[in-house]
Short mmCIF file of C-alpha atoms and ligand atoms in Angstrom, two decimals:
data_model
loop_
_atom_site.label_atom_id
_atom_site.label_comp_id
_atom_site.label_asym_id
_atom_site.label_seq_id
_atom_site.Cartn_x
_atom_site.Cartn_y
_atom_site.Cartn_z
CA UNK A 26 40.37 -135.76 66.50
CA UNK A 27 40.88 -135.61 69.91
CA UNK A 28 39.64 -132.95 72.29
CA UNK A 29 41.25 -132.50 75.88
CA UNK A 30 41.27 -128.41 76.19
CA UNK A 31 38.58 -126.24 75.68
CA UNK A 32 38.07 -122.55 75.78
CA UNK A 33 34.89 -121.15 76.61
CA UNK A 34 34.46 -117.38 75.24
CA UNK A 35 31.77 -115.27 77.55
CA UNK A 36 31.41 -115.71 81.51
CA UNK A 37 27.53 -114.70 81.45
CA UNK A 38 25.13 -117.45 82.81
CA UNK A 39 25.73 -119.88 79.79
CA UNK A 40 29.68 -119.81 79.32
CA UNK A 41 30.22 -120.73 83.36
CA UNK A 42 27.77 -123.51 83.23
CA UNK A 43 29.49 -124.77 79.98
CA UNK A 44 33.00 -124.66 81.29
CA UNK A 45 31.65 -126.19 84.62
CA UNK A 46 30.12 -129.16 82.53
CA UNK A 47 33.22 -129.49 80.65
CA UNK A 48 35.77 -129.82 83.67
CA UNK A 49 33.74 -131.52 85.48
CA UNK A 50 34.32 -134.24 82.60
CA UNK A 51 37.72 -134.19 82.75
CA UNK A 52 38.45 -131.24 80.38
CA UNK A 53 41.31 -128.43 80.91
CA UNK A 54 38.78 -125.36 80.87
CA UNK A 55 39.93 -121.88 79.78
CA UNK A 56 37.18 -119.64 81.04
CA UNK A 57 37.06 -115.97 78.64
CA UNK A 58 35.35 -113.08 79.38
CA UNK A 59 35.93 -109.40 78.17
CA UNK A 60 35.15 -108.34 81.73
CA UNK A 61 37.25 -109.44 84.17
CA UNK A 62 34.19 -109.31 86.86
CA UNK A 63 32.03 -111.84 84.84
CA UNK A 64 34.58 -114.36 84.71
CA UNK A 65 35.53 -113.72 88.59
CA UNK A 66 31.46 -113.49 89.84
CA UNK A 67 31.19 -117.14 87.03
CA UNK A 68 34.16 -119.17 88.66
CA UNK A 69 32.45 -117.91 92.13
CA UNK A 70 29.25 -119.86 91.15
CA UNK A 71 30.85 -122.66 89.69
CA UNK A 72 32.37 -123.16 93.25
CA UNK A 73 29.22 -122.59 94.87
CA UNK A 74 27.29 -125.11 92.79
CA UNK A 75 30.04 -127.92 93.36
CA UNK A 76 30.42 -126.77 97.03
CA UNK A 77 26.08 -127.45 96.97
CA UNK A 78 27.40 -130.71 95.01
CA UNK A 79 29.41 -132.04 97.64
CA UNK A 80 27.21 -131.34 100.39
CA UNK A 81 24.20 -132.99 98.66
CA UNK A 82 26.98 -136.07 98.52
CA UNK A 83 26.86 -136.08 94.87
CA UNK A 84 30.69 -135.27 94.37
CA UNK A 85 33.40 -135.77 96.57
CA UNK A 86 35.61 -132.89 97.96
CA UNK A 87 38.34 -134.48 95.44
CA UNK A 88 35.91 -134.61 92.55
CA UNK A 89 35.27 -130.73 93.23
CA UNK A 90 39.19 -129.66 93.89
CA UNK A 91 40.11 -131.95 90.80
CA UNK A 92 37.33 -129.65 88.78
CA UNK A 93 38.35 -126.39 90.03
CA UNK A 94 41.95 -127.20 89.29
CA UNK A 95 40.79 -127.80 85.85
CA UNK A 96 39.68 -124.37 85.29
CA UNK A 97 41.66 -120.96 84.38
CA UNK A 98 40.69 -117.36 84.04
CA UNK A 99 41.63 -115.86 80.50
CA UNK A 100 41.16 -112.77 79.31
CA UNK A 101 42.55 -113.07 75.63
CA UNK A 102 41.32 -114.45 72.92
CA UNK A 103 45.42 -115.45 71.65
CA UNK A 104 44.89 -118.14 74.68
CA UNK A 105 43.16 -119.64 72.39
CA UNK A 106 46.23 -121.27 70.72
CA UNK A 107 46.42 -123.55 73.32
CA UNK A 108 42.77 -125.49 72.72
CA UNK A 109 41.01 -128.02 70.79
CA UNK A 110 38.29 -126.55 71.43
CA UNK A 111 36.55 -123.09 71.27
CA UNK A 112 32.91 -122.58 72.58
CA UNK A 113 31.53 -119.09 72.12
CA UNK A 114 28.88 -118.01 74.28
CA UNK A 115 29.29 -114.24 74.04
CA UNK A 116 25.88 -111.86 73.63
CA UNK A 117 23.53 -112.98 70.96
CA UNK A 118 24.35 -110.36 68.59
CA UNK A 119 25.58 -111.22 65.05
CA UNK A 120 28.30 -108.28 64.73
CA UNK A 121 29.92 -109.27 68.02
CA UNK A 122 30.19 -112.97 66.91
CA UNK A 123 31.07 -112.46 64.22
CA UNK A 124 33.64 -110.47 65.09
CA UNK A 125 35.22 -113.25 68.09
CA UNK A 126 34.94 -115.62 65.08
CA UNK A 127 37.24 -114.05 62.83
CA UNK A 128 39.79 -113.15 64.98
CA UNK A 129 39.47 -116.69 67.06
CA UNK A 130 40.28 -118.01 63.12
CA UNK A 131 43.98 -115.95 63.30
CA UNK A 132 44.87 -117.37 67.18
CA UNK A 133 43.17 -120.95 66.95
CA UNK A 134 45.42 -123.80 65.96
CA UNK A 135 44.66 -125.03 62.45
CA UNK A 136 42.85 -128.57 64.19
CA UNK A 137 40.92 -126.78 66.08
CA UNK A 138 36.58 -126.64 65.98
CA UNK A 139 35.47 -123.53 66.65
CA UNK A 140 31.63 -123.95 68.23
CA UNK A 141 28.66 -121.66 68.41
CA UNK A 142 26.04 -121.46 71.55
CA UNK A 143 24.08 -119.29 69.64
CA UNK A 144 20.00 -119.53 70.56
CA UNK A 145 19.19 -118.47 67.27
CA UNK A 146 22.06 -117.40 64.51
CA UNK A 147 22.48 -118.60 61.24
CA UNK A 148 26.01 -120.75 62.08
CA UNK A 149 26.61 -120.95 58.18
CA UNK A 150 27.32 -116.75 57.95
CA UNK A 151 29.32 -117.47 61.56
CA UNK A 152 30.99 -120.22 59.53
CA UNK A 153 31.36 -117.62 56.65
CA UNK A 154 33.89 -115.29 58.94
CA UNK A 155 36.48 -117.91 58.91
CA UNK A 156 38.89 -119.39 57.17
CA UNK A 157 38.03 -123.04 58.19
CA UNK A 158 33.99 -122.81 57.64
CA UNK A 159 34.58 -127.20 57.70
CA UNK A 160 35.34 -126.51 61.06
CA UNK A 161 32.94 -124.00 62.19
CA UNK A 162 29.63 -125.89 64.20
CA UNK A 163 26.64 -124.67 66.44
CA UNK A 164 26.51 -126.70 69.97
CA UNK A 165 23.61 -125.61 71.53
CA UNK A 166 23.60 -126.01 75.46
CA UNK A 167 20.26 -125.39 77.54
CA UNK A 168 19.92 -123.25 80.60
CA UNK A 169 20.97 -124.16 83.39
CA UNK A 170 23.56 -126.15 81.56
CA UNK A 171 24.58 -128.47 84.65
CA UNK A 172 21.34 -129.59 84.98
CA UNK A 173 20.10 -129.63 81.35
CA UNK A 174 21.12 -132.84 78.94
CA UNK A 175 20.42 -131.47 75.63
CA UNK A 176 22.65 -130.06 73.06
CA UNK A 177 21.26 -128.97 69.92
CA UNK A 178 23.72 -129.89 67.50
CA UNK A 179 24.22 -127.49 64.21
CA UNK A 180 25.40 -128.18 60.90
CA UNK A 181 26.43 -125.10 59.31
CA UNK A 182 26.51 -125.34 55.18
CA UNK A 183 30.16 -126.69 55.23
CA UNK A 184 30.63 -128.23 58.39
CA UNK A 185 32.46 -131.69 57.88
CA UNK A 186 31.25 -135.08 59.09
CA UNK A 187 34.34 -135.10 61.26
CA UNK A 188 33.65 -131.59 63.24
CA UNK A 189 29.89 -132.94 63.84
CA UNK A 190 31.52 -136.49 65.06
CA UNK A 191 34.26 -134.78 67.33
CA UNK A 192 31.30 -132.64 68.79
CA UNK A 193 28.56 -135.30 69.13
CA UNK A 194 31.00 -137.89 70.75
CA UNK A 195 32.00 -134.86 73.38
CA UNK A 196 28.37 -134.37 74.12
CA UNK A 197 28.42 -137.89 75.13
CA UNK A 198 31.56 -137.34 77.39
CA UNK A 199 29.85 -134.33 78.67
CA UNK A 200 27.01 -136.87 79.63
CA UNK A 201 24.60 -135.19 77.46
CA UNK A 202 22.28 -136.20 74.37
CA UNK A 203 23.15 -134.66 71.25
CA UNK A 204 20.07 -133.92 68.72
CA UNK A 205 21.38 -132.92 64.95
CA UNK A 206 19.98 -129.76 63.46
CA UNK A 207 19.59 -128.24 60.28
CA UNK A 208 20.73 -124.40 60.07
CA UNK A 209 17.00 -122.78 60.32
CA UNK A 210 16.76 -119.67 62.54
CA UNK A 211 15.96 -120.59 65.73
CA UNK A 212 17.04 -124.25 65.32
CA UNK A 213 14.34 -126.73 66.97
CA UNK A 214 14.33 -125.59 70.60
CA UNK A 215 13.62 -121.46 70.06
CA UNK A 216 11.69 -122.16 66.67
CA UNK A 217 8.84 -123.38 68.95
CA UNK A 218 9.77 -122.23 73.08
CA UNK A 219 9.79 -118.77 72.07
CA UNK A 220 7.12 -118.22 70.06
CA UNK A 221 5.28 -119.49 73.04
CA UNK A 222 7.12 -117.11 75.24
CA UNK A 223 6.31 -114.37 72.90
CA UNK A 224 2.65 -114.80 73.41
CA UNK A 225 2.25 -115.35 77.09
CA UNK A 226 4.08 -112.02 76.92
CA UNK A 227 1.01 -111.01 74.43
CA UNK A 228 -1.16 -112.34 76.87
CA UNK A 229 0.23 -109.91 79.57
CA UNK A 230 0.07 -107.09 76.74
CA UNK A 231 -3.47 -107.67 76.26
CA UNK A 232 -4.77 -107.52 79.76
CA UNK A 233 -5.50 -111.42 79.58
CA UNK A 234 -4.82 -112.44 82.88
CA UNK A 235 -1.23 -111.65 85.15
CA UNK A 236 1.84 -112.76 85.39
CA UNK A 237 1.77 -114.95 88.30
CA UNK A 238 -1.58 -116.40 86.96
CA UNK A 239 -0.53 -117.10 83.18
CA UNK A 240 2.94 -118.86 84.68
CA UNK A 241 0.38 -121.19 86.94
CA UNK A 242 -1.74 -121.85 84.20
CA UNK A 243 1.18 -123.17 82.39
CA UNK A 244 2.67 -124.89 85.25
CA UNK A 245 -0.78 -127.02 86.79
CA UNK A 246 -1.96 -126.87 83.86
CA UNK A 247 0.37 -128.19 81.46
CA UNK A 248 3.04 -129.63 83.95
CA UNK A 249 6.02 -126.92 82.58
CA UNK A 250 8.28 -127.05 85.38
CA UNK A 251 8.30 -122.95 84.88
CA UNK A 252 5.89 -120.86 83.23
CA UNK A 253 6.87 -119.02 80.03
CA UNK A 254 6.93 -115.40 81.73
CA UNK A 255 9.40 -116.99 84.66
CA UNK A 256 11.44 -118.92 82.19
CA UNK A 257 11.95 -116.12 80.10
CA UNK A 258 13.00 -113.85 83.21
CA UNK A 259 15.71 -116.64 83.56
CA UNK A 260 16.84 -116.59 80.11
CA UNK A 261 17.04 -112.93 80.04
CA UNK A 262 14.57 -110.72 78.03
CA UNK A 263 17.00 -109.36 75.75
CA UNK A 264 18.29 -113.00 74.92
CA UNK A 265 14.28 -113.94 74.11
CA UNK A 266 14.10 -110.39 71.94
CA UNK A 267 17.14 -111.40 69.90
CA UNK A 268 15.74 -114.23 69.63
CA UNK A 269 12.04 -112.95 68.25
CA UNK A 270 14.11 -110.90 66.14
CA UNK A 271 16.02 -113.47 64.54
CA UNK A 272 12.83 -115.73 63.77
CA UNK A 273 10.84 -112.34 62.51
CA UNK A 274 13.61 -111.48 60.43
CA UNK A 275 14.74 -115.43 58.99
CA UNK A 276 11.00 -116.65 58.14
CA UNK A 277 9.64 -113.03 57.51
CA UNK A 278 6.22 -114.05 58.59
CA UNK A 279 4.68 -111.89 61.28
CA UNK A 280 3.60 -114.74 63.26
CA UNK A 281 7.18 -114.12 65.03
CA UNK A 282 6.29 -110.28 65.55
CA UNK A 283 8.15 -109.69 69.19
CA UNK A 284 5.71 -108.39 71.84
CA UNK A 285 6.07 -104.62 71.90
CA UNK A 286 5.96 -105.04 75.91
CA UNK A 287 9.23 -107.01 75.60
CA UNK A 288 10.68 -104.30 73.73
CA UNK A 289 10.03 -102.00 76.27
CA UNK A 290 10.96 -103.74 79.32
CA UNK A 291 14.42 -104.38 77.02
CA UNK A 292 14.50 -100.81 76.49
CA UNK A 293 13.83 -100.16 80.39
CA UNK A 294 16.75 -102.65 80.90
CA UNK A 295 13.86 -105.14 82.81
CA UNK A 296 16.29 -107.81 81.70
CA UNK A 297 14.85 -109.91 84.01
CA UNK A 298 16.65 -112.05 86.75
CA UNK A 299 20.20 -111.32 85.92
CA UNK A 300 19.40 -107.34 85.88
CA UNK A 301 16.62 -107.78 89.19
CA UNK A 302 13.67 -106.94 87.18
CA UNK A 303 11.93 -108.61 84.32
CA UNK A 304 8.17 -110.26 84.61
CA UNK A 305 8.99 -110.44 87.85
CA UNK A 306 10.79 -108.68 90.93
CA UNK A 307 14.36 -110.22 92.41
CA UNK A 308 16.26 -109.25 95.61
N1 CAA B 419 22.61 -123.86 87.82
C1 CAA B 419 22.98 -125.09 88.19
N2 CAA B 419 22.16 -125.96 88.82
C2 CAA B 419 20.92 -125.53 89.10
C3 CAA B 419 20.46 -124.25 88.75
C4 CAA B 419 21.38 -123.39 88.08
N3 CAA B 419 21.02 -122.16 87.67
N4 CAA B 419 19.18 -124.12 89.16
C5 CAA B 419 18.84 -125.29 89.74
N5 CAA B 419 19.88 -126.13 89.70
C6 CAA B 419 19.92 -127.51 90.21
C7 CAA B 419 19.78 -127.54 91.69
O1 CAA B 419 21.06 -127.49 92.30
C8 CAA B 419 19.09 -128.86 91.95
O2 CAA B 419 20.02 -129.92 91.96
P1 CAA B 419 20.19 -130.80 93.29
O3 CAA B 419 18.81 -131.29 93.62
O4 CAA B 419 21.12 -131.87 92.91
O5 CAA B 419 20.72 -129.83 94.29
C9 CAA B 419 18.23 -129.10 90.71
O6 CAA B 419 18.76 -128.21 89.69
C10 CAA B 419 16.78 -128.79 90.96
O7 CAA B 419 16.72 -127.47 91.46
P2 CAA B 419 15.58 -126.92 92.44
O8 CAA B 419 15.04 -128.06 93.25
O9 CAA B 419 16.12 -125.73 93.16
O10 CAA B 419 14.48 -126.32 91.47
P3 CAA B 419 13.58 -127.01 90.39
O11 CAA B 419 13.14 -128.36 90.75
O12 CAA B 419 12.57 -125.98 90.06
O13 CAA B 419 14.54 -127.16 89.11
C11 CAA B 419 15.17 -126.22 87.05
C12 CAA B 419 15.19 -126.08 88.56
C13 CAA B 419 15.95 -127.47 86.62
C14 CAA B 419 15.85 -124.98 86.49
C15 CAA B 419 13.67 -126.36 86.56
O14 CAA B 419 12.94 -125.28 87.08
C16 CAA B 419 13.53 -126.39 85.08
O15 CAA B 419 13.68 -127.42 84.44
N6 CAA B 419 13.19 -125.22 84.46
C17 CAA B 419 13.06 -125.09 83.03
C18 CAA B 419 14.42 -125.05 82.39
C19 CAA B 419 14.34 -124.89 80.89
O16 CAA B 419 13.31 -124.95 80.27
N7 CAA B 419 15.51 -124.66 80.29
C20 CAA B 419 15.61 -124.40 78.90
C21 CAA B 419 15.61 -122.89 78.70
S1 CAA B 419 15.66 -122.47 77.02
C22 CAA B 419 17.26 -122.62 76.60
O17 CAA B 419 18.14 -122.88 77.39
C23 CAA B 419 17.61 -122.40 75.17
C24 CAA B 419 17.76 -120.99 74.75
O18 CAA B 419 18.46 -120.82 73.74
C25 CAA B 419 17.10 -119.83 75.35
P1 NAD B 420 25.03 -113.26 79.40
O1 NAD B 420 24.58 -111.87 79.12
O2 NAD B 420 24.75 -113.89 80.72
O3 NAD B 420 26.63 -113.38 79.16
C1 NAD B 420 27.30 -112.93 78.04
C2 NAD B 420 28.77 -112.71 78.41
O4 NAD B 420 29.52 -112.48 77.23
C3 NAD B 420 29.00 -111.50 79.33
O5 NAD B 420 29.74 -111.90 80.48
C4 NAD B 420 29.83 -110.53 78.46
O6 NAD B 420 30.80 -109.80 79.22
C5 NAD B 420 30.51 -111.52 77.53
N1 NAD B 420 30.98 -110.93 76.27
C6 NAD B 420 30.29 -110.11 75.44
N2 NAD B 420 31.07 -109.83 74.35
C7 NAD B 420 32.24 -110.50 74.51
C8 NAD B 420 33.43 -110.61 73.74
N3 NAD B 420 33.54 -109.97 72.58
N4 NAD B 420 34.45 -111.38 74.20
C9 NAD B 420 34.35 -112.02 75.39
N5 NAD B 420 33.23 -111.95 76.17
C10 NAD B 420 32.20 -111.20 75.73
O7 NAD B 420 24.41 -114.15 78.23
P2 NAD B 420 24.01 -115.70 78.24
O8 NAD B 420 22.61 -115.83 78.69
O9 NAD B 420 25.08 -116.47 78.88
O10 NAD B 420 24.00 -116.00 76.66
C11 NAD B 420 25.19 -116.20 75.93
C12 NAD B 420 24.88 -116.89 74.61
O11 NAD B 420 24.24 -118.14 74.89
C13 NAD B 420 23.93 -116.13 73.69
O12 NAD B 420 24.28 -116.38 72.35
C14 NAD B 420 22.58 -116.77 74.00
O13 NAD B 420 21.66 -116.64 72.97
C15 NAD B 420 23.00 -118.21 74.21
N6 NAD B 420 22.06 -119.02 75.01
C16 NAD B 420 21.43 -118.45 76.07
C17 NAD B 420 20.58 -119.23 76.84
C18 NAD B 420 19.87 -118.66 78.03
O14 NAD B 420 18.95 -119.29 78.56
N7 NAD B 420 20.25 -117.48 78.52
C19 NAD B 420 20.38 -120.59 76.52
C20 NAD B 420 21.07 -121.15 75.43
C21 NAD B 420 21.92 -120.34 74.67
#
């Protein structure tokens, strides 16, 4: 099947950077949010980053008009009857997927794959929602997602050959690499980047050494271009905590115990960058 318009569900930090990637490949780009702010403050950034684009000279003022004209504000899902398409990046919380999944299956067009960002979720129970469970994949984009070439690829129990082809060869027009994944909580990427999160946040917990000085261990030490305390600042704490959850819960093995500090800073809404407080401080 063919795939020229996409809808992106959620405005956050992943859903703009996946509907900037997108039109900046050539696709029409509905951009969804719930709030109307997150999809206004996400278009503002996409402009930003193609305005920094064009003034580092990779992208012409064209390239970046051509992009932006590619991209529309939407703030129901029934748009969706327009796309190919439909890319989910909404909180990483089973009941709210779960519910944009089954209503996305009444407004979707019957050709149309209906895609997961999830981190962590099990996209066979996603799958499970719908009507069209063939149809129903995980495409897992990193963060940032303009910068970052890998998408995780997820097979949910009954996702056709033909949904994974459609998505793997627009990963490729997206000019990223596509890895296939089995459906095991936490994929490949979070099965083993957040455990290690988890215990440099132990490491914190237990008096070990501080922040700034576990991050540069990891950093000279191990040449992360982060540390794990700064990268999971970016990611958002209660994105990692799902995450922790997720593993704790799908292996039941208390090596994936979350850190009870993360708890609390969740519970202190110390979200980290995107709430100004997390490991560290922001302005
Ligand atoms: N959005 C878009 N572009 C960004 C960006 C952002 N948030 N942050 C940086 N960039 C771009 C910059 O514009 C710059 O590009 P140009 O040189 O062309 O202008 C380039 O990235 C490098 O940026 P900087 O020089 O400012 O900073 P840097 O060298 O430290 O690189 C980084 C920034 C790429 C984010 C780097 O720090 C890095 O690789 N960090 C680790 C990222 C990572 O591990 N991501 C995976 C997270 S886990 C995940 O995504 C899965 C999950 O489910 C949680
Ligand atoms: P975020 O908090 O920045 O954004 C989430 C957005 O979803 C918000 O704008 C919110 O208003 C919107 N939203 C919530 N419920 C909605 C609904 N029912 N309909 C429409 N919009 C809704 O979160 P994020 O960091 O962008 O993460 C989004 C998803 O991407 C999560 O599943 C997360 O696990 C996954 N992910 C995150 C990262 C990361 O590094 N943060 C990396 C890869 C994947």
């Amino acid at each position: 099947m063919s795939i020229k318009k996409v809808m992106v569900i959620g405005a956050g930090q992943m859903g703009a950077g996946i509907a900037q990637s997108c039109a900046q490949s050539g696709f029409e780009v509905l951009l969804n949010d719930m709030n109307e702010e997150a999809i206004e403050k996400g278009l503002k950034n996409i402009e930003k980053l193609l305005t920094r684009a064009v003034e580092k000279e990779r992208i012409s003022e064209k390239d970046k008009k051509d992009t932006l004209n590619r991209l529309s504000p939407s703030t129901h899902l029934q748009d969706a009857q327009s796309c190919d398409l439909i890319i989910e990046a909404v909180v990483e919380n089973m009941e709210v997927k779960t519910k944009v999944f089954s209503d996305l299956d009444a407004f979707a067009p019957k050709h149309a794959i209906l895609a997961s960002n999830t981190s962590s979720l099990p996209i066979t129970e996603i799958a499970a929602v719908t009507k069209r469970p063939e149809q129903v994949i995980g495409m897992h984009f990193m963060n940032p997602v303009p910068v970052m070439k890998l998408v995780e690829i997820i097979r949910g129990l009954q996702t056709s050959d033909e949904t994974y082809q459609a998505i793997k060869t627009m990963t490729e027009e997206l000019s990223k690499t596509p890895v296939e994944v089995n459906d095991f909580p936490g994929f490949v990427s979070n099965r083993i980047l957040m455990p290690m999160i988890n215990e440099a946040i132990y490491t914190v917990y237990e008096g070990v050494a501080s922040p700034e000085d576990i991050d540069t261990v990891m950093k000279l030490g191990m040449n992360h271009p982060m540390g794990p305390l700064q990268l999971a600042d970016f990611i958002g704490l209660d994105t990692c905590l799902s995450i922790m959850e997720v593993l704790h819960e799908g292996f039941a093995d208390s090596k994936y115990r979350p850190c009870p500090l993360l708890r609390k800073y969740v519970k202190a809404g110390w979200l980290g960058k995107k709430s100004g407080r997390g490991f560290y401080q922001y302005s």
